[in-house]
Amino acid sequence: MNRLDESIMILKGIGSSKAKKLSKLGIKTIRDLLHYYPKRYKDKRVITNIKDVFPGGYFNIKGTIRDKAEVMKSRKGMLITKFIVYDSTGALVVIFYNNRFAKDLFKPGDTVIFSGKTSLINNKITMECPEYEKVVSNSINNFRIVPEYGLTEGLSQKEIRKLIYAALEYTDNTLEEIFPADFRKEFKLAEINFSIRNIHFPEDEKSLNMALRRLKFQEVFFLQSYMFKLRGNYNAEEKGIEFKAYNEVKDLVKKLPYKLTRAQERVLEEVLLDMSRPTAMNRLIQGDVGSGKTVIAFLALINCVKSGYQGVMMAPTEILAAQHFDTIKSYLDIIKENISVALVTGSLKMSYRKEIQEEIRNGNIKIVIGTHALLSDELEFNNLGLVITDEQHRFGVRQRAMLKSKGLNPDMLVMSATPIPRTLSLVLYGDLDISVIDELPPNRKKIETYFIGSDKKERLFNFVKKHLDEGRQAYIVCPLVEESEKLELISAKEYCEELKKSYFKDYNIGLIYGKMKNEEKEKIMDDFYNGRIHIIVSTTVIEVGINVPNATIMIIENAERFGLAQLHQLRGRVGRGNYQSYCILISDSDSKSVKDRLKFMTKTNDGFLIAKKDLELRGSGEILGTKQHGMPEFKLIDLSKDHDIIKASKEAVDLLFKKKKIKEHQYHKMEKYLDDEFARITVEIALN
Ligand code: ADP
Ligand code: MG
């Protein structure tokens, strides 16, 4: 057996209780241990002479204990254990509090390293409760850049350092290098054993940076390769469809009820040209909420149908799918085209579903709109030519690939309102072309955004009433459905009842939440759309894509619970018609970072700025929606910072899969390793 796969129990000093604690950190095997990377490092290379130590700093000192500890009780009954440490330049007091065992920590003659903050106590420079280590020759806790790990209860830094050190000794530089030497040279990658050793116990800064670069590269490389394989487009030369209805589509554009914006024109051109090429399109349309992506999707579908193929569009919710279905049918009416469209969702009646499936299979139905229900094996197309996914960050890579596999290398169009950072899109899609709709249709007014405390609610509700009386409508979003005792959050249900009884008893209020039956949801959305309901109280199900131009007020309760991107999505539900719209963020949070975040929302409507800020704020631990994308989270890669490494890795993936430069035997070795790694990634993804 490979030593890496062995249980950590094989190491000295791990019993079943330690093993249990480690398994809480996800560490079971030697491999896990070696890949449990430090969270940060402390530079303990510098030892300060005691004479140079001053109060109020952080120092590492090395000295000898000459006398036994002095143990005393403070007036308040605290147990104080005091040692004096001497080096050749002076002496220093070290104090431990309330530790019965402290007096036996050191005996006269011990040489010890202490690291800690200094202060002035009784006019003497003192270290209180410092880290300490008796000096042995090969120290892993001192005289070096020292790693610090994420811990769990009952596990100390020293213990985990010791275990990782032991694991390094156990494997003794025998980790297999999968990247061939010339490949490593080309991409400036350090060797694997060097890297693993140095990420834990760096020789110096340079070695640490080399190790980090290598391991970051490797991390993103596996994932990119995996995505590449999953997409199944590693043979980019594979023939796609040449769609031929460019001119017809251009003529139809003139019949639309409005003039396309310049940005829409440009993106449409990019899409149509791409579709007319013999290779398969793989394109992302990125456009802020309300920028008018749907009509582009519609025109792409027309191009597809007019060229003799079927097209499909998948949306993340039934409400959204139904809305697309309606929109597309009304566009078809307007341009007077007789093309059959079907809506496929999970709530279709069985008999009707069978009927529709048959019509799709025999090619009578040309355009299919739907939800995840489209992925069902029973749904087969006659000749699928175009696959569109809307608000794609809701879909996993596998789901898109599944839909794609229902045709023969069909063109792919992905639409997203959340700007995906270039770094993430490189990981997720590799060779994806991006079209940006960076202009809103004319006459859109900026959504005025305010941030208030709940004490201002009465005024707010009067403001809402005024607008309702003018014929407008409002959304109120709350984070939870049911009342929760633990969190003082506004629950949608309670809230709705409350409003019905008091402030808004003369108005119609509808409640929508995720677990509701679809027919109920649809009924309420329909009532809202047709103006029979004035206010919708909802959870975040409302977030995605809904288009009711008459709704002009968006109120978000407990706004601190939402991330910037999510707030922006929610806000995008209003400001869709010609009326001035408003978004009111309510929060009583005292946290400065929350307040800053919400204030940021009041200052900009720019989805790109907001997405950028969102990524910065979330930092490296909680990468933008990688979980949503069905990806394991990165341990090392920081999407907001590691652009260069991600790009380099993308090049490497291209090299590998297009086999341009890598020799055959090297390729096979790497591919075998990748397969193992993919198996692991798949498990992680399944667990997410
Ligand atoms: P999103 O990009 O968020 O999906 P939609 O496609 O739903 O946006 O479009 C939002 C609204 O803008 C729709 O009501 C649509 O009819 C309208 N719209 C789209 N393009 C234009 C345009 N060029 N001029 C005027 N209105 C437009
Ligand atoms: Mg949309």
XYZ file of C-alpha atoms and ligand atoms in Angstrom:
716
model
C 0.000 0.000 0.000
C 1.082 3.514 -0.715
C 2.248 5.085 2.519
C 0.106 8.105 1.753
C -3.042 6.024 2.020
C -2.141 4.612 5.414
C -4.040 5.705 8.480
C -2.485 8.356 10.679
C -2.733 5.810 13.484
C 0.518 4.423 12.165
C 2.361 7.470 13.501
C 3.763 7.503 16.999
C 1.676 9.423 19.479
C -1.706 9.021 17.844
C -4.247 7.002 19.751
C -7.891 6.680 18.950
C -8.870 9.846 20.807
C -6.338 12.002 18.932
C -7.379 10.326 15.721
C -10.975 11.259 16.403
C -10.041 14.870 16.914
C -8.025 14.904 13.720
C -10.849 13.362 11.771
C -12.890 16.409 12.736
C -10.425 18.357 10.643
C -10.873 15.904 7.800
C -7.562 14.203 8.517
C -7.609 10.416 8.316
C -4.646 9.378 6.238
C -1.045 10.393 5.926
C -2.006 12.123 2.693
C -4.630 14.195 4.486
C -2.080 15.188 7.047
C 0.476 16.284 4.468
C -2.176 18.287 2.657
C -3.415 19.955 5.793
C -1.739 23.235 4.990
C -0.858 25.948 7.491
C -3.196 28.891 7.792
C -0.355 31.265 8.539
C 3.263 31.362 9.663
C 5.135 32.990 12.470
C 8.654 34.109 11.897
C 10.596 32.790 14.857
C 13.979 32.905 13.254
C 15.008 35.920 15.228
C 16.020 35.432 18.834
C 16.358 38.688 20.729
C 18.937 39.318 23.409
C 17.176 39.913 26.679
C 18.831 43.289 27.096
C 17.095 44.426 23.886
C 13.635 43.346 24.950
C 11.236 46.169 25.756
C 7.684 46.129 27.089
C 4.828 46.082 24.627
C 6.506 44.010 21.898
C 6.515 40.415 20.733
C 9.814 38.601 21.181
C 11.518 35.269 21.005
C 14.136 34.839 23.644
C 16.355 31.968 24.573
C 17.674 31.547 28.083
C 18.410 29.314 31.003
C 16.352 28.656 34.101
C 18.528 28.797 37.214
C 16.051 28.511 40.050
C 12.903 26.648 40.832
C 9.632 28.390 40.175
C 8.262 30.828 42.653
C 4.589 30.060 43.291
C 2.239 32.516 44.954
C -1.362 33.565 45.255
C -2.559 36.976 44.194
C -4.885 38.949 46.399
C -7.773 37.801 44.298
C -6.749 34.191 44.705
C -5.126 33.664 41.372
C -2.310 31.138 41.239
C 0.832 32.736 39.881
C 3.899 30.782 38.803
C 7.009 32.803 38.140
C 10.298 31.861 36.523
C 13.338 33.986 35.818
C 15.151 33.401 32.546
C 18.758 34.388 32.044
C 20.811 34.802 28.957
C 24.289 36.273 28.652
C 22.836 39.775 28.406
C 20.230 39.932 31.122
C 17.221 38.408 32.817
C 13.484 38.385 32.240
C 10.407 37.366 34.225
C 8.053 34.751 32.840
C 4.660 34.268 34.434
C 1.947 31.641 34.137
C -1.498 32.039 35.663
C -3.749 29.483 37.322
C -1.769 26.524 36.115
C -1.051 24.005 38.857
C 1.432 22.228 36.664
C 3.372 25.276 35.590
C 5.906 24.987 38.392
C 7.091 21.679 36.973
C 7.418 22.874 33.421
C 11.090 23.688 33.785
C 13.787 22.698 36.197
C 17.029 24.505 36.970
C 19.467 24.043 34.139
C 16.872 23.866 31.358
C 17.448 26.000 28.316
C 14.159 27.232 26.990
C 12.847 29.377 24.192
C 9.981 31.688 25.095
C 7.864 33.529 22.581
C 5.318 36.065 23.607
C 4.159 39.564 24.280
C 5.985 41.608 26.861
C 4.641 44.051 29.377
C 5.791 45.893 32.449
C 4.669 44.274 35.715
C 5.966 45.553 39.056
C 8.433 47.554 37.059
C 9.958 44.426 35.518
C 9.759 43.390 31.909
C 7.573 40.309 31.932
C 6.260 37.745 29.505
C 2.830 36.482 30.483
C 1.875 32.961 29.447
C 4.336 32.765 26.571
C 4.733 29.857 24.191
C 7.722 27.866 25.249
C 9.874 25.025 24.135
C 12.825 23.381 25.731
C 15.744 23.588 23.389
C 16.487 20.473 21.442
C 18.673 20.380 18.403
C 16.173 20.088 15.542
C 13.344 22.280 16.647
C 10.152 22.491 14.690
C 8.615 25.106 16.924
C 11.439 27.598 16.988
C 14.374 29.153 15.202
C 12.479 29.038 11.974
C 9.401 30.129 10.111
C 6.854 28.223 12.143
C 3.579 26.989 10.647
C 0.280 27.577 12.393
C -2.671 25.361 11.588
C -6.398 25.473 11.982
C -7.114 23.612 15.212
C -9.922 21.818 16.903
C -10.591 21.443 20.606
C -8.053 19.300 22.371
C -5.402 19.674 19.703
C -2.538 22.121 20.060
C -0.322 23.763 17.463
C 2.606 21.849 18.837
C 0.870 18.515 18.542
C -0.222 18.975 14.986
C 3.176 20.345 13.998
C 4.756 17.270 15.486
C 2.396 14.955 13.626
C 2.940 16.642 10.314
C 6.651 16.531 10.884
C 6.354 12.842 11.638
C 4.336 12.289 8.473
C 7.036 14.025 6.471
C 9.656 11.773 8.010
C 7.493 8.742 7.430
C 7.080 9.424 3.750
C 10.679 10.576 3.572
C 10.729 12.386 0.231
C 9.052 9.560 -1.606
C 6.029 11.447 -2.936
C 5.619 10.760 -6.595
C 6.262 13.687 -8.908
C 3.587 13.782 -11.575
C 4.772 16.778 -13.517
C 7.621 15.944 -15.881
C 10.798 17.958 -15.376
C 10.515 20.013 -18.565
C 6.888 20.754 -17.771
C 7.903 21.972 -14.327
C 10.596 24.061 -15.854
C 8.227 25.640 -18.322
C 5.684 26.532 -15.664
C 8.223 27.332 -12.939
C 7.070 24.647 -10.563
C 9.071 23.366 -7.644
C 9.386 19.623 -7.114
C 6.623 17.968 -5.081
C 8.631 16.722 -2.085
C 10.344 20.053 -1.761
C 6.982 21.783 -1.936
C 5.191 19.704 0.653
C 8.118 19.979 3.047
C 8.435 23.697 2.571
C 4.805 24.576 2.836
C 4.905 23.102 6.333
C 8.412 23.881 7.450
C 9.809 26.484 5.088
C 13.538 26.884 4.912
C 13.081 30.544 4.095
C 10.608 32.894 2.417
C 11.766 32.018 -1.044
C 11.264 28.305 -0.519
C 7.861 28.975 0.981
C 6.800 30.994 -2.033
C 8.058 28.341 -4.414
C 6.173 25.683 -2.482
C 3.021 27.765 -2.440
C 3.193 28.411 -6.157
C 3.616 24.753 -6.950
C 0.814 23.586 -4.695
C -1.571 26.325 -5.768
C -0.856 25.475 -9.365
C -1.471 21.828 -8.700
C -4.698 22.550 -6.878
C -6.217 24.563 -9.687
C -4.682 22.351 -12.354
C -6.514 19.254 -11.136
C -9.771 21.081 -11.037
C -9.329 22.675 -14.433
C -8.394 19.369 -15.991
C -11.382 17.790 -14.377
C -13.693 20.480 -15.710
C -12.068 20.158 -19.095
C -12.774 16.458 -19.220
C -16.254 16.925 -17.868
C -17.084 19.450 -20.530
C -16.016 16.833 -22.972
C -14.630 19.432 -25.337
C -11.030 18.404 -25.208
C -11.332 17.796 -28.843
C -12.056 21.345 -29.859
C -11.604 20.397 -33.485
C -14.705 18.251 -33.285
C -17.204 19.532 -35.772
C -20.083 21.669 -34.582
C -23.140 22.964 -36.379
C -23.017 25.794 -38.902
C -26.230 27.702 -38.371
C -27.349 29.529 -41.453
C -30.181 31.891 -40.546
C -28.082 34.984 -39.837
C -29.919 37.189 -42.346
C -33.376 36.036 -41.361
C -32.674 36.790 -37.716
C -31.349 40.238 -38.555
C -34.571 40.963 -40.423
C -36.703 39.793 -37.513
C -34.911 42.107 -35.098
C -36.598 45.018 -36.858
C -40.007 43.663 -35.869
C -39.266 43.641 -32.133
C -41.249 46.105 -30.004
C -38.117 48.041 -29.080
C -34.770 48.899 -30.535
C -31.882 46.810 -29.219
C -29.277 48.705 -27.248
C -25.877 49.015 -28.837
C -24.518 46.481 -26.374
C -27.279 44.020 -27.272
C -26.588 44.565 -30.981
C -22.915 43.837 -30.462
C -23.538 40.739 -28.372
C -26.145 39.467 -30.823
C -23.629 39.870 -33.615
C -21.006 37.941 -31.635
C -23.482 35.165 -30.926
C -24.775 34.872 -34.486
C -21.313 34.885 -36.021
C -20.138 32.330 -33.512
C -23.113 30.118 -34.315
C -22.422 30.295 -38.020
C -18.908 28.918 -37.539
C -18.253 25.214 -38.043
C -16.960 24.791 -34.472
C -19.326 24.585 -31.528
C -20.040 27.818 -29.687
C -19.161 27.951 -26.001
C -20.136 31.412 -24.913
C -21.109 33.255 -21.776
C -23.355 36.287 -21.964
C -22.698 38.394 -18.978
C -25.060 41.268 -18.360
C -26.296 43.000 -15.288
C -29.851 42.369 -14.132
C -32.275 44.028 -16.502
C -29.745 44.465 -19.296
C -31.919 42.406 -21.641
C -30.301 39.014 -22.009
C -33.538 37.161 -22.676
C -34.119 38.700 -26.071
C -30.638 37.672 -27.172
C -31.380 34.123 -26.061
C -34.615 34.307 -27.991
C -32.875 35.437 -31.172
C -30.256 32.726 -30.817
C -33.074 30.187 -30.535
C -34.671 31.592 -33.694
C -31.359 31.310 -35.517
C -31.219 27.708 -34.390
C -34.788 26.798 -35.365
C -34.604 28.597 -38.699
C -31.506 26.533 -39.452
C -33.488 23.357 -38.906
C -32.529 22.442 -35.330
C -34.218 22.358 -31.957
C -33.165 24.660 -29.142
C -33.485 24.311 -25.393
C -33.253 26.800 -22.554
C -32.910 25.763 -18.926
C -33.793 28.074 -16.036
C -33.174 27.430 -12.342
C -36.760 27.823 -11.085
C -40.233 27.014 -12.365
C -41.312 30.594 -12.025
C -38.471 31.763 -14.179
C -38.947 29.024 -16.753
C -42.629 29.878 -17.014
C -41.787 33.511 -17.448
C -39.320 32.756 -20.236
C -41.917 30.570 -21.868
C -44.439 33.428 -21.841
C -41.907 35.962 -23.048
C -40.817 33.795 -25.924
C -44.360 33.058 -26.978
C -45.246 36.735 -26.934
C -42.139 37.617 -28.971
C -43.124 34.946 -31.480
C -46.588 36.491 -31.693
C -45.147 39.925 -32.253
C -42.807 38.858 -35.028
C -45.555 36.624 -36.416
C -43.615 33.408 -36.438
C -45.368 30.129 -36.038
C -42.909 28.043 -34.060
C -44.022 25.500 -31.475
C -42.693 26.008 -27.961
C -43.055 23.720 -24.957
C -42.575 24.222 -21.246
C -41.130 21.260 -19.373
C -41.106 21.370 -15.579
C -41.383 18.872 -12.767
C -45.004 19.734 -12.149
C -46.258 18.636 -15.577
C -49.002 16.030 -15.446
C -47.744 12.595 -16.415
C -49.984 12.078 -19.448
C -49.282 15.551 -20.775
C -45.577 15.122 -20.178
C -45.542 11.940 -22.262
C -47.296 13.768 -25.040
C -44.810 16.633 -25.018
C -41.870 14.259 -24.845
C -43.137 12.546 -27.937
C -43.479 15.843 -29.801
C -39.938 16.791 -28.808
C -38.602 13.411 -29.848
C -40.188 13.562 -33.266
C -39.092 17.148 -33.767
C -42.483 18.832 -33.940
C -41.661 21.026 -30.979
C -38.778 23.312 -31.861
C -38.112 25.295 -28.713
C -38.148 23.754 -25.249
C -38.011 25.842 -22.090
C -37.737 24.199 -18.711
C -36.153 23.527 -15.380
C -33.983 20.654 -14.145
C -36.784 18.436 -15.401
C -35.151 18.813 -18.806
C -32.308 16.604 -17.621
C -34.541 13.558 -17.360
C -33.396 10.599 -19.439
C -36.835 10.305 -20.924
C -36.463 13.628 -22.648
C -34.848 13.069 -26.028
C -34.484 15.482 -28.867
C -34.735 14.901 -32.557
C -31.856 17.179 -33.446
C -30.780 19.473 -30.634
C -28.598 22.304 -31.893
C -28.468 24.907 -29.142
C -28.366 24.659 -25.359
C -28.935 27.777 -23.289
C -28.712 27.943 -19.524
C -30.003 31.036 -17.765
C -28.531 32.262 -14.504
C -26.113 29.436 -14.894
C -24.338 29.777 -11.553
C -27.240 27.784 -10.217
C -26.291 24.829 -12.335
C -23.476 22.436 -11.829
C -21.045 21.672 -14.588
C -22.397 18.160 -14.777
C -25.917 19.349 -15.358
C -24.853 21.499 -18.254
C -22.854 18.621 -19.671
C -25.884 16.350 -19.332
C -28.054 18.707 -21.305
C -25.365 19.114 -23.902
C -25.101 15.376 -24.368
C -28.676 15.302 -25.634
C -27.411 16.698 -28.913
C -24.433 16.104 -31.154
C -21.941 18.741 -30.093
C -24.577 21.486 -29.904
C -23.730 25.146 -29.400
C -23.714 26.321 -25.795
C -24.854 29.659 -24.500
C -24.678 30.505 -20.828
C -26.326 33.608 -19.427
C -25.361 35.165 -16.166
C -26.113 38.334 -14.277
C -23.471 37.658 -11.678
C -20.234 38.669 -13.259
C -17.985 35.705 -12.849
C -14.442 36.761 -12.137
C -12.188 35.897 -15.036
C -10.236 33.655 -12.711
C -13.246 31.563 -11.806
C -14.499 31.370 -15.359
C -11.083 30.117 -16.433
C -11.405 27.356 -13.893
C -14.998 26.581 -14.703
C -15.136 26.840 -18.424
C -11.644 27.121 -19.762
C -12.106 28.274 -23.305
C -15.312 30.116 -22.757
C -15.862 33.198 -24.874
C -17.462 36.041 -23.036
C -19.883 38.635 -24.404
C -20.775 41.492 -22.148
C -23.976 43.544 -22.241
C -22.643 46.590 -20.477
C -25.533 48.942 -21.096
C -29.071 49.075 -19.778
C -32.074 49.737 -22.032
C -32.844 53.448 -22.238
C -35.026 55.287 -19.736
C -34.054 53.012 -16.905
C -33.800 55.029 -13.771
C -31.150 54.282 -11.211
C -32.640 52.342 -8.316
C -32.431 54.552 -5.266
C -31.108 52.525 -2.383
C -31.377 53.316 1.322
C -30.085 51.648 4.429
C -32.211 52.108 7.558
C -32.733 50.665 11.047
C -36.000 48.976 11.929
C -37.025 51.974 14.066
C -37.806 53.788 10.804
C -40.239 51.172 9.637
C -43.405 53.130 10.174
C -42.182 55.884 7.913
C -41.132 53.289 5.404
C -44.561 51.683 5.347
C -46.211 55.053 4.752
C -43.845 55.538 1.850
C -44.813 52.127 0.503
C -48.519 52.905 0.840
C -48.114 56.075 -1.146
C -46.609 54.097 -4.008
C -49.173 51.332 -3.828
C -51.884 53.953 -4.035
C -50.256 55.263 -7.181
C -50.679 51.779 -8.607
C -47.197 50.354 -8.018
C -46.257 47.115 -6.252
C -43.678 46.029 -3.691
C -41.539 43.088 -2.610
C -40.514 42.398 0.943
C -37.803 39.805 1.385
C -37.111 38.073 4.698
C -34.403 35.512 5.305
C -36.522 32.814 6.971
C -39.902 31.199 6.536
C -40.726 29.929 9.997
C -40.245 31.795 13.218
C -36.949 30.889 14.754
C -36.300 31.262 18.440
C -32.577 31.295 18.282
C -32.123 33.953 15.684
C -33.994 37.135 15.974
C -34.784 37.167 12.340
C -37.910 38.345 10.735
C -39.717 35.298 9.443
C -41.669 35.652 6.234
C -44.810 33.933 7.525
C -45.118 35.949 10.729
C -44.324 39.095 8.890
C -46.974 38.492 6.307
C -49.607 37.890 9.003
C -48.546 40.997 10.835
C -48.799 43.208 7.776
C -52.181 41.796 6.859
C -53.484 42.627 10.307
C -52.045 46.068 10.736
C -50.328 48.374 8.279
C -51.619 46.919 5.079
C -55.012 45.533 5.959
C -56.594 47.258 2.979
C -54.170 45.699 0.513
C -53.592 42.234 -0.884
C -50.484 40.496 0.324
C -49.075 37.249 -1.012
C -46.516 34.968 0.599
C -43.961 32.971 -1.368
C -41.314 30.616 -0.087
C -39.242 27.821 -1.484
C -41.016 24.776 -0.067
C -44.437 25.886 -1.236
C -46.215 23.816 -3.860
C -45.384 25.005 -7.304
C -48.971 25.653 -8.321
C -49.404 27.890 -5.276
C -46.235 29.783 -6.057
C -47.217 30.185 -9.623
C -50.689 31.352 -8.698
C -49.301 34.046 -6.454
C -46.694 35.170 -8.964
C -49.404 35.290 -11.561
C -51.621 37.380 -9.288
C -48.707 39.676 -8.611
C -47.862 39.947 -12.283
C -51.450 40.867 -13.082
C -51.689 43.387 -10.274
C -54.157 41.490 -8.085
C -51.587 41.327 -5.300
C -49.926 44.533 -4.090
C -47.161 43.190 -1.930
C -45.245 39.969 -2.082
C -43.569 38.839 1.089
C -41.028 36.203 0.256
C -37.821 34.443 1.016
C -35.011 34.586 -1.498
C -36.844 32.395 -4.021
C -37.728 35.697 -5.599
C -34.067 36.341 -6.205
C -33.631 35.016 -9.660
C -34.775 36.676 -12.838
C -38.399 37.537 -12.087
C -39.637 40.405 -14.213
C -42.576 42.514 -13.019
C -41.984 46.036 -14.361
C -44.743 47.537 -12.240
C -43.030 46.549 -8.986
C -40.950 49.470 -7.791
C -40.110 48.826 -4.169
C -37.818 46.156 -2.800
C -37.522 45.937 0.956
C -34.954 43.586 2.423
C -35.255 42.693 6.084
C -32.209 41.506 8.032
C -30.146 42.713 5.139
C -26.998 41.771 7.064
C -27.792 38.154 6.281
C -27.170 38.601 2.587
C -23.986 38.903 0.601
C -23.434 41.820 -1.738
C -24.054 39.860 -4.899
C -27.258 38.454 -3.496
C -28.475 41.909 -2.467
C -27.776 43.140 -5.948
C -29.746 40.269 -7.453
C -32.659 41.011 -5.163
C -32.537 44.691 -5.924
C -32.605 43.836 -9.611
C -36.221 42.663 -9.232
C -37.256 46.322 -9.299
C -36.276 49.092 -11.675
C -37.499 47.080 -14.627
C -40.041 49.506 -15.987
C -40.199 53.235 -16.547
C -40.964 54.135 -12.926
C -38.462 55.322 -10.379
C -37.683 52.355 -8.136
C -36.416 51.993 -4.593
C -34.532 49.425 -2.579
C -34.577 49.665 1.201
C -32.129 47.626 3.230
C -33.148 47.146 6.842
C -30.644 46.091 9.456
C -30.031 46.723 13.132
C -26.615 45.157 13.112
C -23.894 46.979 15.040
C -21.092 45.425 13.077
C -18.987 47.922 11.204
C -18.312 45.552 8.350
C -22.046 44.948 7.895
C -22.723 48.659 7.885
C -19.943 49.258 5.375
C -21.300 46.540 3.157
C -24.820 47.910 3.179
C -23.632 51.456 2.648
C -21.685 50.245 -0.346
C -24.962 49.054 -1.837
C -26.489 52.504 -1.465
C -23.664 54.006 -3.459
C -23.584 51.890 -6.583
C -25.866 50.061 -8.972
C -22.966 48.627 -10.902
C -23.098 44.839 -10.805
C -19.470 44.501 -11.802
C -18.206 46.713 -9.011
C -20.407 44.862 -6.575
C -19.185 41.463 -7.677
C -15.595 42.596 -7.356
C -16.169 43.915 -3.861
C -18.016 40.740 -2.947
C -15.055 38.639 -3.956
C -12.671 40.816 -1.970
C -14.828 40.725 1.123
C -15.272 37.011 1.115
C -11.583 36.434 0.798
C -9.906 33.185 0.082
C -11.741 30.874 2.440
C -15.169 31.335 1.051
C -14.679 31.587 -2.649
C -17.419 33.064 -4.688
C -20.037 30.411 -4.938
C -17.716 27.520 -5.643
C -20.139 25.415 -3.648
C -22.957 26.593 -5.872
C -20.897 25.578 -8.833
C -20.575 22.153 -7.357
C -16.871 22.464 -6.874
C -14.798 21.649 -3.843
C -13.404 24.746 -2.224
C -9.836 25.719 -2.765
C -7.412 25.263 0.076
C -4.746 27.566 -1.234
C -5.962 29.396 -4.307
C -7.368 32.852 -3.767
C -9.511 33.754 -6.758
C -9.101 37.441 -6.174
C -5.313 37.263 -6.152
C -3.970 34.239 -7.952
C -4.891 35.198 -11.451
C -1.424 34.497 -12.854
C -1.239 31.003 -11.485
C -4.728 30.191 -12.713
C -3.848 31.418 -16.167
C -0.629 29.451 -16.249
C -2.456 26.348 -15.151
C -5.069 26.845 -17.847
C -2.289 26.936 -20.437
C -0.896 23.772 -18.936
C -4.254 22.046 -19.171
C -4.508 22.986 -22.834
C -1.029 21.624 -23.410
C -1.829 18.411 -21.663
C -5.116 17.656 -23.325
C -4.203 18.825 -26.747
C -0.940 16.895 -26.299
C 0.962 19.544 -28.099
C 4.174 19.375 -26.190
C 4.062 16.602 -23.712
C 5.653 13.330 -24.645
C 3.402 10.313 -24.883
C 4.745 8.370 -21.897
C 4.751 11.451 -19.710
C 1.228 12.172 -20.719
C 0.077 8.713 -19.724
C 1.745 8.921 -16.365
C 0.102 12.225 -15.692
C -3.239 11.113 -16.973
C -3.257 8.094 -14.715
C -2.505 10.289 -11.766
C -5.176 12.729 -12.831
C -7.720 9.944 -12.964
C -6.975 9.084 -9.340
C -7.188 12.717 -8.404
C -10.452 13.117 -10.305
C -11.920 10.216 -8.409
C -11.166 12.107 -5.230
C -12.559 15.394 -6.550
C -15.733 13.608 -7.581
C -16.194 12.289 -4.087
C -15.714 15.782 -2.673
C -18.196 17.212 -5.111
C -20.705 14.534 -4.262
C -20.255 15.360 -0.584
C -20.881 19.047 -1.171
P -32.103 40.204 -17.833
O -30.862 40.564 -18.570
O -32.018 40.560 -16.387
O -32.535 38.781 -18.060
P -34.491 40.788 -19.275
O -34.077 40.082 -20.493
O -35.486 40.126 -18.391
O -33.224 41.173 -18.404
O -34.975 42.237 -19.677
C -35.485 43.128 -18.739
C -36.573 43.988 -19.342
O -36.034 44.886 -20.309
C -37.624 43.184 -20.088
O -38.889 43.701 -19.736
C -37.327 43.442 -21.569
O -38.475 43.394 -22.354
C -36.753 44.830 -21.528
N -35.809 45.124 -22.600
C -34.816 44.336 -23.047
N -34.120 44.952 -24.027
C -34.660 46.163 -24.196
C -34.387 47.272 -25.064
N -33.375 47.236 -25.932
N -35.159 48.357 -24.953
C -36.166 48.399 -24.070
N -36.501 47.410 -23.236
C -35.756 46.288 -23.292
Mg -32.891 37.087 -17.029
